C-alpha cells in the first residue's frame, strides 16, 4: 500500500509538472511524501529481516540518502530554509525516520557483540547521527539552544533535555 501511495504521488507530481501551473512548494511536498511512502516499505523490510549483517549498513546509507533528498533538492534550488517550503510536519517526518532507523539498527546491532567490537567507530557514529537527527526533528517546533559547554554525553543533561 505504501508503494502504491508513493507511486500515486509520483504520478500526480508528474501530471502537475507537465501542466506547469502548480506552486513549487506543492511539488516539493508531493515529492517528499512519495519519498516517505516508498522508503517506509524498504525500512520495514530491513526491520522484518532484523537488519541483515551483510547488507544492512549499505541499505541504511542508501535510505538516509534518499530521505535527505527532498531537503537537499530544496537547497539546490536556492532556497535557504527548507522549512518554508516543506513545512515542519514533513521535515519532522524526514528527520524522525532517519533517527528512528538508526536507533532500530543500533538496537539490533548491539546484540551482535562481535560485530560491535570490530566496528565500534561505525556503531558510535550511527548512534551519534541518530541522536542528531532526532534532536533536529524536535527543533522544528521547539527550538533548543545549547551552550557550547553542554555535553550530551552527560546523563543528567540528557535527562533534563529529554524531559523538556
CSV table of C-alpha atoms in Angstrom, one decimal:
chain,number,residue,atom,x,y,z
A,1,UNK,CA,0.0,0.0,0.0
A,2,UNK,CA,2.9,2.4,0.7
A,3,UNK,CA,4.5,1.7,-2.6
A,4,UNK,CA,1.1,2.3,-4.3
A,5,UNK,CA,0.7,5.6,-2.4
A,6,UNK,CA,4.2,6.6,-3.3
A,7,UNK,CA,3.6,5.7,-6.9
A,8,UNK,CA,0.4,7.6,-7.0
A,9,UNK,CA,2.1,10.7,-5.5
A,10,UNK,CA,4.8,10.4,-8.2
A,11,UNK,CA,2.2,10.2,-10.9
A,12,UNK,CA,0.4,13.2,-9.5
A,13,UNK,CA,3.7,15.0,-9.4
A,14,UNK,CA,4.4,14.2,-13.0
A,15,UNK,CA,1.0,15.4,-14.1
A,16,UNK,CA,1.4,18.7,-12.2
A,17,UNK,CA,4.9,19.2,-13.6
A,18,UNK,CA,3.5,18.7,-17.1
A,19,UNK,CA,0.8,21.3,-16.5
A,20,UNK,CA,3.4,23.7,-15.3
A,21,UNK,CA,0.9,25.7,-13.2
A,22,UNK,CA,1.4,24.3,-9.7
A,23,UNK,CA,3.3,26.2,-7.0
A,24,UNK,CA,6.8,24.8,-6.5
A,25,UNK,CA,6.2,24.1,-2.7
A,26,UNK,CA,3.3,21.8,-3.6
A,27,UNK,CA,5.6,19.9,-6.0
A,28,UNK,CA,8.3,19.6,-3.3
A,29,UNK,CA,5.8,18.4,-0.8
A,30,UNK,CA,4.4,15.7,-3.1
A,31,UNK,CA,7.9,14.5,-3.9
A,32,UNK,CA,8.7,14.4,-0.2
A,33,UNK,CA,5.5,12.4,0.6
A,34,UNK,CA,6.4,9.9,-2.2
A,35,UNK,CA,9.9,9.5,-0.7
A,36,UNK,CA,8.4,8.9,2.7
A,37,UNK,CA,6.0,6.3,1.4
A,38,UNK,CA,8.5,4.4,-0.7
A,39,UNK,CA,11.2,4.4,2.0
A,40,UNK,CA,8.7,3.2,4.6
A,41,UNK,CA,8.3,0.0,2.7
A,42,UNK,CA,12.0,-0.5,2.5
A,43,UNK,CA,12.6,0.3,6.1
A,44,UNK,CA,10.0,-2.3,7.2
A,45,UNK,CA,11.8,-4.9,5.1
A,46,UNK,CA,15.0,-4.2,7.0
A,47,UNK,CA,13.3,-4.4,10.3
A,48,UNK,CA,11.5,-7.6,9.4
A,49,UNK,CA,14.8,-9.1,8.3
A,50,UNK,CA,16.5,-8.0,11.6
A,51,UNK,CA,18.9,-5.8,9.7
A,52,UNK,CA,21.0,-8.5,7.9
A,53,UNK,CA,24.6,-8.0,9.0
A,54,UNK,CA,26.0,-8.3,5.4
A,55,UNK,CA,23.8,-5.7,3.8
A,56,UNK,CA,22.1,-3.5,6.4
A,57,UNK,CA,24.7,-0.8,6.7
A,58,UNK,CA,24.8,-0.2,3.0
A,59,UNK,CA,21.0,-0.2,2.8
A,60,UNK,CA,20.9,2.3,5.8
A,61,UNK,CA,23.2,4.6,4.0
A,62,UNK,CA,21.0,4.5,0.9
A,63,UNK,CA,17.8,5.1,2.8
A,64,UNK,CA,19.2,8.0,4.7
A,65,UNK,CA,20.5,9.5,1.5
A,66,UNK,CA,17.1,9.1,-0.1
A,67,UNK,CA,15.4,10.6,3.0
A,68,UNK,CA,17.8,13.6,2.7
A,69,UNK,CA,17.0,14.2,-1.0
A,70,UNK,CA,13.9,16.4,-0.5
A,71,UNK,CA,15.7,18.9,1.7
A,72,UNK,CA,18.9,18.8,-0.5
A,73,UNK,CA,16.7,19.4,-3.6
A,74,UNK,CA,15.1,22.4,-2.0
A,75,UNK,CA,18.5,23.9,-1.1
A,76,UNK,CA,19.8,23.2,-4.6
A,77,UNK,CA,17.0,25.3,-5.9
A,78,UNK,CA,18.5,28.3,-4.0
A,79,UNK,CA,16.0,28.1,-1.1
A,80,UNK,CA,18.0,28.6,2.1
A,81,UNK,CA,15.3,27.5,4.5
A,82,UNK,CA,13.6,24.2,3.6
A,83,UNK,CA,11.1,24.7,6.5
A,84,UNK,CA,9.4,27.5,4.4
A,85,UNK,CA,8.8,25.1,1.5
A,86,UNK,CA,8.4,21.6,3.1
A,87,UNK,CA,6.8,22.7,6.3
A,88,UNK,CA,7.5,21.5,9.9
A,89,UNK,CA,5.4,18.3,9.6
A,90,UNK,CA,7.3,16.9,6.6
A,91,UNK,CA,10.7,17.9,7.9
A,92,UNK,CA,9.9,16.3,11.2
A,93,UNK,CA,8.9,13.1,9.4
A,94,UNK,CA,12.1,13.0,7.4
A,95,UNK,CA,14.3,13.5,10.5
A,96,UNK,CA,12.2,11.2,12.6
A,97,UNK,CA,12.6,8.4,10.1
A,98,UNK,CA,16.4,8.9,9.8
A,99,UNK,CA,16.8,9.0,13.6
A,100,UNK,CA,14.4,6.1,14.3
A,101,UNK,CA,16.0,4.0,11.5
A,102,UNK,CA,19.5,4.4,13.1
A,103,UNK,CA,18.1,3.8,16.5
A,104,UNK,CA,16.5,0.5,15.4
A,105,UNK,CA,19.7,-0.5,13.6
A,106,UNK,CA,21.8,0.2,16.7
A,107,UNK,CA,19.3,-1.6,18.9
A,108,UNK,CA,19.6,-4.7,16.7
A,109,UNK,CA,23.4,-4.4,16.1
A,110,UNK,CA,24.2,-4.2,19.8
A,111,UNK,CA,23.1,-7.8,20.1
A,112,UNK,CA,25.9,-8.8,17.8
A,113,UNK,CA,28.7,-8.1,20.3
A,114,UNK,CA,31.5,-9.4,18.0
A,115,UNK,CA,30.4,-7.0,15.2
A,116,UNK,CA,30.2,-4.1,17.7
A,117,UNK,CA,33.7,-4.8,18.9
A,118,UNK,CA,35.1,-4.9,15.4
A,119,UNK,CA,33.1,-1.9,14.2
A,120,UNK,CA,32.8,0.3,17.3
A,121,UNK,CA,33.6,3.5,15.4
A,122,UNK,CA,30.7,2.8,13.0
A,123,UNK,CA,28.4,1.8,15.8
A,124,UNK,CA,29.1,5.1,17.7
A,125,UNK,CA,28.7,7.1,14.5
A,126,UNK,CA,25.3,5.5,13.9
A,127,UNK,CA,24.3,6.3,17.5
A,128,UNK,CA,25.5,9.9,17.3
A,129,UNK,CA,23.9,10.5,13.9
A,130,UNK,CA,20.6,9.0,15.1
A,131,UNK,CA,20.6,11.3,18.1
A,132,UNK,CA,21.4,14.4,16.0
A,133,UNK,CA,18.6,13.5,13.6
A,134,UNK,CA,16.1,13.2,16.4
A,135,UNK,CA,17.3,16.4,18.0
A,136,UNK,CA,16.9,18.2,14.7
A,137,UNK,CA,13.4,16.7,14.4
A,138,UNK,CA,12.5,18.1,17.8
A,139,UNK,CA,13.9,21.5,16.9
A,140,UNK,CA,11.4,22.3,14.1
A,141,UNK,CA,8.6,23.2,16.6
A,142,UNK,CA,10.5,23.7,19.8
A,143,UNK,CA,14.0,25.1,19.1
A,144,UNK,CA,16.5,24.2,21.7
A,145,UNK,CA,19.5,26.4,22.1
A,146,UNK,CA,22.5,24.7,23.6
A,147,UNK,CA,25.5,26.5,25.0
A,148,UNK,CA,28.9,25.3,23.8
A,149,UNK,CA,29.7,23.8,27.2
A,150,UNK,CA,26.6,21.5,27.2
A,151,UNK,CA,27.7,17.9,26.9
A,152,UNK,CA,25.1,15.5,25.5
A,153,UNK,CA,27.1,12.7,27.0
A,154,UNK,CA,26.2,13.9,30.5
A,155,UNK,CA,23.3,11.7,31.7
A,156,UNK,CA,21.8,14.4,33.8
A,157,UNK,CA,21.8,16.9,31.0
A,158,UNK,CA,20.4,14.3,28.6
A,159,UNK,CA,17.6,13.5,31.0
A,160,UNK,CA,16.8,17.2,31.6
A,161,UNK,CA,16.7,17.9,27.8
A,162,UNK,CA,14.5,14.8,27.2
A,163,UNK,CA,12.0,15.9,29.8
A,164,UNK,CA,11.9,19.4,28.4
